[in-house]
Coordinates of C-alpha atoms and ligand atoms in Angstrom, one line a residue:
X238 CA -15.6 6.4 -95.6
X239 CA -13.8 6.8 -92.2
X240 CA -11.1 9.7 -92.8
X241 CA -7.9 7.7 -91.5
X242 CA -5.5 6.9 -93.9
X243 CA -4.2 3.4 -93.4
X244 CA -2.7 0.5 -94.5
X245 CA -3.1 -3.2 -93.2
X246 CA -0.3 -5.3 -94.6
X247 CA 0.5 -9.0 -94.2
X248 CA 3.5 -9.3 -91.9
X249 CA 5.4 -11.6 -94.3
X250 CA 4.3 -9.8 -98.2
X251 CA 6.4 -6.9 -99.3
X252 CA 5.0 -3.8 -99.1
X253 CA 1.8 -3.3 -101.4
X254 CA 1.6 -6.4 -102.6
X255 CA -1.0 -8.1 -100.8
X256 CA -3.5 -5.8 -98.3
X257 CA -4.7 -8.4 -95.8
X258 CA -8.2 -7.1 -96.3
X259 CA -9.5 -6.5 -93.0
X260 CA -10.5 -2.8 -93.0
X261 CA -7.8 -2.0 -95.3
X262 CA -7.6 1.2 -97.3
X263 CA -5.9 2.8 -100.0
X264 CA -2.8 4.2 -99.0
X265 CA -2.6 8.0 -99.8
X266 CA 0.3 9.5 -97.6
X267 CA 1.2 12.8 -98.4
X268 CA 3.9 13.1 -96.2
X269 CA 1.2 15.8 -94.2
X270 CA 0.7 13.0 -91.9
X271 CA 1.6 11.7 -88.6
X272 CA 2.5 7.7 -89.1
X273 CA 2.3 4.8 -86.3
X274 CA 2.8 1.3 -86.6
X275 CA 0.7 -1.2 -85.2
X276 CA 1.7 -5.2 -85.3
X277 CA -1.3 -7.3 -84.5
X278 CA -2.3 -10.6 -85.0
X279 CA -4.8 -10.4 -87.4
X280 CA -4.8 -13.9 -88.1
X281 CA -3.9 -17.3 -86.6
X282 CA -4.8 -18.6 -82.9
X283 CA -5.6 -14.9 -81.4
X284 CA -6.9 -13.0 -84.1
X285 CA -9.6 -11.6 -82.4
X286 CA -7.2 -10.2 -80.0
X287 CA -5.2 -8.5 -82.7
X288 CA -8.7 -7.3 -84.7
X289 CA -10.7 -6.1 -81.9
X290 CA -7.0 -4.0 -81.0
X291 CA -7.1 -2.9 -84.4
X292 CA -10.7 -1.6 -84.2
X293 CA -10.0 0.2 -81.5
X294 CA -7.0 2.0 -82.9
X295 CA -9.0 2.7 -86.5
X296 CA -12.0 4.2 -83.8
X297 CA -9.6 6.6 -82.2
X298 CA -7.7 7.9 -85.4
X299 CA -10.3 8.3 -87.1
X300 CA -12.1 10.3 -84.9
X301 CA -9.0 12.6 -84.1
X302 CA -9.0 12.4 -88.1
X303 CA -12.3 13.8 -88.6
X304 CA -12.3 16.7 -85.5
X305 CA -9.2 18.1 -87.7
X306 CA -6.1 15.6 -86.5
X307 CA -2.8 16.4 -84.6
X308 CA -0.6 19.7 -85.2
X309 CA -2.7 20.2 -88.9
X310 CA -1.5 16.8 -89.8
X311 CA -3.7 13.5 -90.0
X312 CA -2.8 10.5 -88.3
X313 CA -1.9 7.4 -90.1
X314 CA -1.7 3.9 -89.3
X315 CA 0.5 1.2 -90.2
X316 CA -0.6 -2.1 -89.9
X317 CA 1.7 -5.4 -90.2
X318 CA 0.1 -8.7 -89.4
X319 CA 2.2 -11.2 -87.1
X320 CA 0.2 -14.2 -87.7
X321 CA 0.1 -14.8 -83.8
X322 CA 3.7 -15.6 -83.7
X323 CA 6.1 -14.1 -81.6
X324 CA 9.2 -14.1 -84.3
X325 CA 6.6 -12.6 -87.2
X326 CA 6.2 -9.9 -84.5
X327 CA 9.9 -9.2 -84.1
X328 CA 10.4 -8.8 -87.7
X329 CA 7.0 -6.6 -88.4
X330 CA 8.6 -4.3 -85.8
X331 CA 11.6 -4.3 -87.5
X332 CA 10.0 -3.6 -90.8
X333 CA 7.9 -1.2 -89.5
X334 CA 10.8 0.8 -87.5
X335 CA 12.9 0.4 -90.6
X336 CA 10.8 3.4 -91.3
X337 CA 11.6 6.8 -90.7
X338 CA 8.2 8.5 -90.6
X339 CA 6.9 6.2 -88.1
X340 CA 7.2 7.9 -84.6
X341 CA 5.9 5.0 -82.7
X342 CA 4.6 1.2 -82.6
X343 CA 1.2 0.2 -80.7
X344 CA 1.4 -3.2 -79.7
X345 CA 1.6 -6.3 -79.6
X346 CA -2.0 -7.5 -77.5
X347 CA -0.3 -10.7 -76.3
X348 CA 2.8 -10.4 -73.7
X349 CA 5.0 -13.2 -75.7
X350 CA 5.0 -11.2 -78.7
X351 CA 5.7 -7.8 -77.2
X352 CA 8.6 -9.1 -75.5
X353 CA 9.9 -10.5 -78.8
X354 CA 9.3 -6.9 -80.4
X355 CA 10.2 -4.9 -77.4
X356 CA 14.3 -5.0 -78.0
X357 CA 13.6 -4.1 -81.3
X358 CA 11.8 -1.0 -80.1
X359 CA 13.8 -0.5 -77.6
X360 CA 16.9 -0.2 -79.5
X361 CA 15.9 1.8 -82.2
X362 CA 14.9 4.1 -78.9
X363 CA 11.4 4.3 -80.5
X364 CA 8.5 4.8 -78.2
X365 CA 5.9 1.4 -78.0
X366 CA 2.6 1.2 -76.4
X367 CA 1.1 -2.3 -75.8
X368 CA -2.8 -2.1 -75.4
X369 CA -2.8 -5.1 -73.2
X370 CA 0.1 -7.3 -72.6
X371 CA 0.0 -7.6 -68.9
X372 CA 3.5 -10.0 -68.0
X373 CA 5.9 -7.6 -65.7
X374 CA 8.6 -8.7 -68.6
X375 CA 7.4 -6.4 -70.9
X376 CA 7.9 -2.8 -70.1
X377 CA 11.5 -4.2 -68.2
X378 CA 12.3 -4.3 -71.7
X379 CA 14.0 -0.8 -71.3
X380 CA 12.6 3.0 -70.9
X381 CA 10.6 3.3 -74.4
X382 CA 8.2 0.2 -73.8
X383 CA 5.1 1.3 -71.9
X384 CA 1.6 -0.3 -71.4
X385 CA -2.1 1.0 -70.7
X386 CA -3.0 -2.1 -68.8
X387 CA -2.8 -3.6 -65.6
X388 CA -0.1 -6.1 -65.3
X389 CA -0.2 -10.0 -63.9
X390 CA 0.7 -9.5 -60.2
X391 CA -1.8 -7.8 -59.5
X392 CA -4.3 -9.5 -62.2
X393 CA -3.2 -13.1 -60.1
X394 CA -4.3 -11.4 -56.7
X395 CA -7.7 -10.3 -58.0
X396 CA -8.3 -14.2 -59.3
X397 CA -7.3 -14.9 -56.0
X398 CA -9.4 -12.5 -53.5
X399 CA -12.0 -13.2 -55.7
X400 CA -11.9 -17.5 -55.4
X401 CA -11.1 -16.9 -51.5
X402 CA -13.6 -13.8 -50.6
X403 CA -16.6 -14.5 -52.8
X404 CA -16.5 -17.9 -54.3
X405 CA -15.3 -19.5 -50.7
X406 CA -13.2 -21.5 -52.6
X407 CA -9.7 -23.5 -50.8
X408 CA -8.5 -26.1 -53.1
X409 CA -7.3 -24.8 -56.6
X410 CA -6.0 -26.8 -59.4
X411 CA -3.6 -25.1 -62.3
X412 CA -4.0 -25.7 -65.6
X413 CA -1.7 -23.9 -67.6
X414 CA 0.2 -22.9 -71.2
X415 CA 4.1 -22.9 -71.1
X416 CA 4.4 -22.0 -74.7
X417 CA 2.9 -18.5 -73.4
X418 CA 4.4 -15.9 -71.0
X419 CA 1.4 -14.5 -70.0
X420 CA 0.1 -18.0 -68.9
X421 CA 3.0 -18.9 -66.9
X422 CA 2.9 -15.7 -65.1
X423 CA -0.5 -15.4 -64.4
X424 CA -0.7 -19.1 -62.8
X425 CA 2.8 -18.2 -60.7
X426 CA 0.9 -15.1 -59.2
X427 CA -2.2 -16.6 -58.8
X428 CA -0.7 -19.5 -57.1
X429 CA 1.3 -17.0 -54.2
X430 CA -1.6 -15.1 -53.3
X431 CA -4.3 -18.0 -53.1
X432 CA -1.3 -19.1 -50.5
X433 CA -1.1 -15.9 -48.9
X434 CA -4.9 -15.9 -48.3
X435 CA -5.2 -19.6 -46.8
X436 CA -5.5 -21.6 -50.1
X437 CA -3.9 -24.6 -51.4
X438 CA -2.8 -25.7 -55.2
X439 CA -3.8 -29.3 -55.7
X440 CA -2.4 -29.6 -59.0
X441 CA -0.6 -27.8 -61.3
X442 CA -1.2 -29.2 -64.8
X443 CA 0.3 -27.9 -68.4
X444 CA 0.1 -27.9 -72.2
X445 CA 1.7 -26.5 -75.3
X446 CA -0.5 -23.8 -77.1
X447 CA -0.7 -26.2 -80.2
X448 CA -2.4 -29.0 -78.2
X449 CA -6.1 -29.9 -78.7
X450 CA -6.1 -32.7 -76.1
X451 CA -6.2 -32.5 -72.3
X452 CA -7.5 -35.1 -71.3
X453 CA -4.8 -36.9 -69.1
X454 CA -4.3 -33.4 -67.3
X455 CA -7.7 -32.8 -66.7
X456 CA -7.8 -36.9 -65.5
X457 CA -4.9 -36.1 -63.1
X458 CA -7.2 -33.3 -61.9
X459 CA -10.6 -34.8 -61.4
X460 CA -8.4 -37.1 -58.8
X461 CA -7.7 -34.3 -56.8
X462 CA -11.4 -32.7 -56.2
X463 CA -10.3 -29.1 -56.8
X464 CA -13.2 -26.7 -55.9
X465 CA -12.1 -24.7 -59.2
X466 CA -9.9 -24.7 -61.6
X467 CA -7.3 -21.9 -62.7
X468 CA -7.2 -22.1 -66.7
X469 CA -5.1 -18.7 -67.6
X470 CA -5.0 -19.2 -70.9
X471 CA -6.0 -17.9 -74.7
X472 CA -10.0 -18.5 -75.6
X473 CA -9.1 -21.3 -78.4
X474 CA -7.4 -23.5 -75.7
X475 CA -9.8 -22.2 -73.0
X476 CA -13.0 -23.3 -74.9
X477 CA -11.5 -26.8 -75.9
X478 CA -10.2 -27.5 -72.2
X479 CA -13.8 -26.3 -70.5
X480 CA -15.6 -28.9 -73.3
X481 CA -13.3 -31.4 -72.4
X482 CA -13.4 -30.9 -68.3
X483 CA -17.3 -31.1 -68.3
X484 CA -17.0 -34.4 -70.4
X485 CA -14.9 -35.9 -68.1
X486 CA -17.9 -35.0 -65.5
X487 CA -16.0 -32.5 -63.5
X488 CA -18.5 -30.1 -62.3
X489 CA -15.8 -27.1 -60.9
X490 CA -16.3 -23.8 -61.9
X491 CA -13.2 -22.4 -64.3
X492 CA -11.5 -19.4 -63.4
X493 CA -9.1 -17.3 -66.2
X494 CA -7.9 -13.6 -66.9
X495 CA -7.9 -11.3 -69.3
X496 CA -6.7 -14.2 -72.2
X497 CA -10.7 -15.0 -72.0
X498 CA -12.2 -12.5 -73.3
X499 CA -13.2 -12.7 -76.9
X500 CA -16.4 -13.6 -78.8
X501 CA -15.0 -17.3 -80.1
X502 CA -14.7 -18.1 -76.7
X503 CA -18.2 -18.8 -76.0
X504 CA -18.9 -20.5 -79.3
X505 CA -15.9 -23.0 -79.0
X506 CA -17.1 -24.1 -75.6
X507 CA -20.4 -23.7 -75.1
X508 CA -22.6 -24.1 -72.3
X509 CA -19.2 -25.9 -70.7
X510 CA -17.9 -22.3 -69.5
X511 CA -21.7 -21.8 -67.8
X512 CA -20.9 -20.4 -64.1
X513 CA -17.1 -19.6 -65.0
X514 CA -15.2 -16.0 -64.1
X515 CA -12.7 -14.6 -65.2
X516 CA -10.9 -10.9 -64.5
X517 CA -10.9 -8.2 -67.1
X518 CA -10.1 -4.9 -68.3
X519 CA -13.6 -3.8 -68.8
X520 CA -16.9 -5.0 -68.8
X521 CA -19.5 -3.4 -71.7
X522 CA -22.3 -3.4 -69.3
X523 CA -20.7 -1.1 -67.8
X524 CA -22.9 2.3 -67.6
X525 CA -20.1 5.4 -67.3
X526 CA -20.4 7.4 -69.7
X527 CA -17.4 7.1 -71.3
X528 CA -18.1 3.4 -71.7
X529 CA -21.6 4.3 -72.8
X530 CA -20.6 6.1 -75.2
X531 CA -17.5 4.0 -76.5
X532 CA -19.9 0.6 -76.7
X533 CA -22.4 3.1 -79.2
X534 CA -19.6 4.3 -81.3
X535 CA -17.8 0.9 -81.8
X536 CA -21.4 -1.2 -82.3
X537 CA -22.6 1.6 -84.9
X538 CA -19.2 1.2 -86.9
X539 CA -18.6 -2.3 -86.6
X540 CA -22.1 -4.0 -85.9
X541 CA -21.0 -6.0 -83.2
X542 CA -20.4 -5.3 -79.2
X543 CA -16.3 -4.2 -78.4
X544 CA -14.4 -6.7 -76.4
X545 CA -11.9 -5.2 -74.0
X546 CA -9.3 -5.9 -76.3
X547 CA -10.8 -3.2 -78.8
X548 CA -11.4 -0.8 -75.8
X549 CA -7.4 -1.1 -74.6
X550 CA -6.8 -0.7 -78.4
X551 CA -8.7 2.5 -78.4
X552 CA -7.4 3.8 -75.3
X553 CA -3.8 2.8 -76.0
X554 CA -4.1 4.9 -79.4
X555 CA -5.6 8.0 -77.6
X556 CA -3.4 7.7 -74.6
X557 CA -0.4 8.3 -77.7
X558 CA -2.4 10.9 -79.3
X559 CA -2.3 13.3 -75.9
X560 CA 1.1 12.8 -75.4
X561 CA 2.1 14.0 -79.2
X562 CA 0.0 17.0 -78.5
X563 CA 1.8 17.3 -75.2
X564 CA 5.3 16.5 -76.6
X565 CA 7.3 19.2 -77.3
X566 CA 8.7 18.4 -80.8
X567 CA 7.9 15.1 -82.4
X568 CA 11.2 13.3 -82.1
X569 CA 10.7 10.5 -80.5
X570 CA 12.9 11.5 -77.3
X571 CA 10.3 13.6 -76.5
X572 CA 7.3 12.0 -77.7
X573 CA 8.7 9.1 -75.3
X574 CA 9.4 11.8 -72.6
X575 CA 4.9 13.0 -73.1
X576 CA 4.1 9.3 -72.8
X577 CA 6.2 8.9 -69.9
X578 CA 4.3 11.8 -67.8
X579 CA 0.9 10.2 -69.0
X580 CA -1.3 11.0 -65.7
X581 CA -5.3 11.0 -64.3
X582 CA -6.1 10.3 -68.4
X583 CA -9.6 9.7 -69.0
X584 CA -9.6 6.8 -70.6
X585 CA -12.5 4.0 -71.8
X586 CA -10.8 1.2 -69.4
X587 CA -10.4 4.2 -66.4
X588 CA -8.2 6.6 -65.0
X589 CA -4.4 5.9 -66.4
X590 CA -1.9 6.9 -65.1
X591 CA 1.8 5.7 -65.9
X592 CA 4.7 4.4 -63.2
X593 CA 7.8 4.8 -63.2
X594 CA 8.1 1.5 -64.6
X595 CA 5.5 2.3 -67.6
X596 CA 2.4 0.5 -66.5
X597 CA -0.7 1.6 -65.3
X598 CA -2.2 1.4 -62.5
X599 CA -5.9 0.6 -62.5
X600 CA -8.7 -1.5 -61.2
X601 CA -9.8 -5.0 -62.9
X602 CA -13.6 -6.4 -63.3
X603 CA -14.1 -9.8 -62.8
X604 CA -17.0 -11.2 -65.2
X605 CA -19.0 -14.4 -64.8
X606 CA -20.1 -16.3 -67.9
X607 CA -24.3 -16.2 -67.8
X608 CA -26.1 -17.9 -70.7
X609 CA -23.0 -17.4 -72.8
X610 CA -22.9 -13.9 -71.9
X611 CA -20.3 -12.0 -69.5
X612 CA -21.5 -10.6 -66.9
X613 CA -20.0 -7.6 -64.1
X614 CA -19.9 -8.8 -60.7
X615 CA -17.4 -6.8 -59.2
X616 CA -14.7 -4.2 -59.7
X617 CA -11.3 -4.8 -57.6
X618 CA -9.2 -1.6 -56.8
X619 CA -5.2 -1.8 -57.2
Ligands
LIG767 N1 -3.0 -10.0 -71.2 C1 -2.8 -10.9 -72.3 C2 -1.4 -11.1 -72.4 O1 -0.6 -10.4 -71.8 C3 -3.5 -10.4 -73.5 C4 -4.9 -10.1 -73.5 C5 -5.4 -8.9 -73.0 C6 -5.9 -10.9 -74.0 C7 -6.7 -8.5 -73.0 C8 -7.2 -10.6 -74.0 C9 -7.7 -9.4 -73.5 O2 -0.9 -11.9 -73.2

């Protein structure tokens, strides 16, 4: 058995009576522990997002667990399960800040649902640390809201430099999700620096995260003989729109971000995403050592490969355990103070260092889809 203590609740069960399940444990605080929260979306449209995060959390802990913990104490994890809804995240923030031994959130993956949980952590001046929401919106959320990823400005000038420089791509069309912040952003920064760099925008097409049919949209688009298409959306709708574009004969290659990148991808749409890219955090063909040796520990735990998700979930939990051994006491004034001065860590997805305005700054991959695998082609600095 893995030596952290912790606790995966449902987001909407009272406490204790209904473990979710997924890795959960028997909860044996003995008050000689350190506590975190976590809200993740466990289940409904991204919950491989939130369980690959979770992963990556349980990885760290448990291995700061088992080489003796923090300060004498062990860490412990609380998790609450937002369903993949934005107001279920507000309120398992709230739940879990309600809580007095818990000295910070990790959280949310996806940027709509931090910035609904952000205030909440913000105004209870408790430190958060989202793995990998990458919309500017979040950490402007106030002084205690950081991130250890990348954010969309730059994510949309990678998509960019990459369709201009090494795809010789001109004509883009936009196919995008206003029900999701991070969809709206991404296509908005995108859209500016493929302009910047000589491009045009054909099209700029939308849909609602609960729809299953784009056809008319991806009608509308065939018209305009885009030489690739910009889908930055989240893998369910990703997979159904590439099934539906090749159906309708368009033979464009798809280009996305980090929302891409999960292992239901692939199997919801098929050999439709062949000869796609998309940018990312991380790429597990990657041979540092660090990565090496993070892809081994995860596949031996969890029997399957880590996403980047679960390697931003890792390095957002270890990025928080080096700044409560740096803090000076554990309030969470200073804990947020050792966060804040987060620089040159070695982390699984690179070097992090923290901003002023809380987000790191660090390079992105850009993967192509190969036989339903991803594959590195090439790293783009900041
Ligand atoms: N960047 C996405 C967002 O902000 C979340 C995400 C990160 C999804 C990494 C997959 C992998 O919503």
């Amino acid at each position: 058995m893995g030596a952290v203590v912790s606790q995966v609740l449902s987001g909407c069960t009272p406490k204790n009576s209904s473990l979710s399940g997924i890795n959960s444990r028997t909860f044996t605080a003995t008050g000689n522990t350190i506590r975190v929260g976590e809200v993740s979306s466990l289940s409904g449209s991204e919950a491989t997002f939130g369980l690959s995060a979770h992963r990556g959390i349980e990885l760290a802990f448990d291995e700061i667990n088992r080489n003796g913990g923090i300060l004498g104490k062990k860490l412990e994890l609380v998790t609450l399960d937002d369903r993949s809804k934005p107001e279920e995240a507000a309120t398992a923030a709230t739940k879990l800040i309600a809580d007095s031994a818990v000295i910070a959130v990790l959280g949310e993956v996806a940027s709509s649902r931090s910035i609904a949980m952000a205030p909440i952590a913000q105004n209870s001046k408790t430190p958060m640390i989202s793995p990998s929401s990458t919309n500017p919106r979040v950490t402007e959320m106030g002084n205690y809201i950081f991130r250890v990823c990348f954010i969309d400005p730059f994510q949309g000038e990678v998509m960019a430099k990459f369709a201009l420089e090494h795809l010789k791509v001109k004509k883009v069309a936009i196919l995008r999700d206003v029900d999701s912040d991070y969809s709206t952003g991404l296509a908005d920064y995108f859209t500016a620096a493929l302009k910047k760099g000589g491009g045009t925008i054909v099209l700029d097409e939308s849909y609602t995260s609960s729809d299953i049919d784009f056809k008319s949209q991806l009608t509308a688009i065939r018209a305009k003989k885009p030489d690739a298409i910009l889908v930055p959306g989240y893998y369910t709708s990703v997979g159904l729109i590439a099934r539906q574009t090749r159906e309708l004969g368009i033979q464009a290659p798809l280009l996305g971000g980090d929302g891409w990148d999960s292992p239901k991808l692939v199997e919801i749409g098929g050999k439709a995403l062949e000869n796609s890219y998309f940018s990312n955090h991380y790429s597990n063909d990657d041979t540092a050592p660090k990565i090496k040796d993070f892809v081994t520990q995860f596949s031996q735990r969890y029997t399957s490969k880590p996403d980047g998700m679960a390697a931003m979930g890792y390095d957002a939990a270890m990025i928080l355990v080096d700044s409560i051994r740096r803090s000076k006491t554990l309030s969470k004034q200073d804990l947020r103070d050792a966060i804040a001065a987060t620089k040159g860590f070695a982390a699984v997805t690179g070097n992090i260092s923290l901003n002023e305005h809380r987000n790191a700054v660090k390079p992105a991959v850009v993967l192509k889809i190969v036989d339903g695998l991803f594959r590195y082609q090439t790293t783009i600095q900041p």
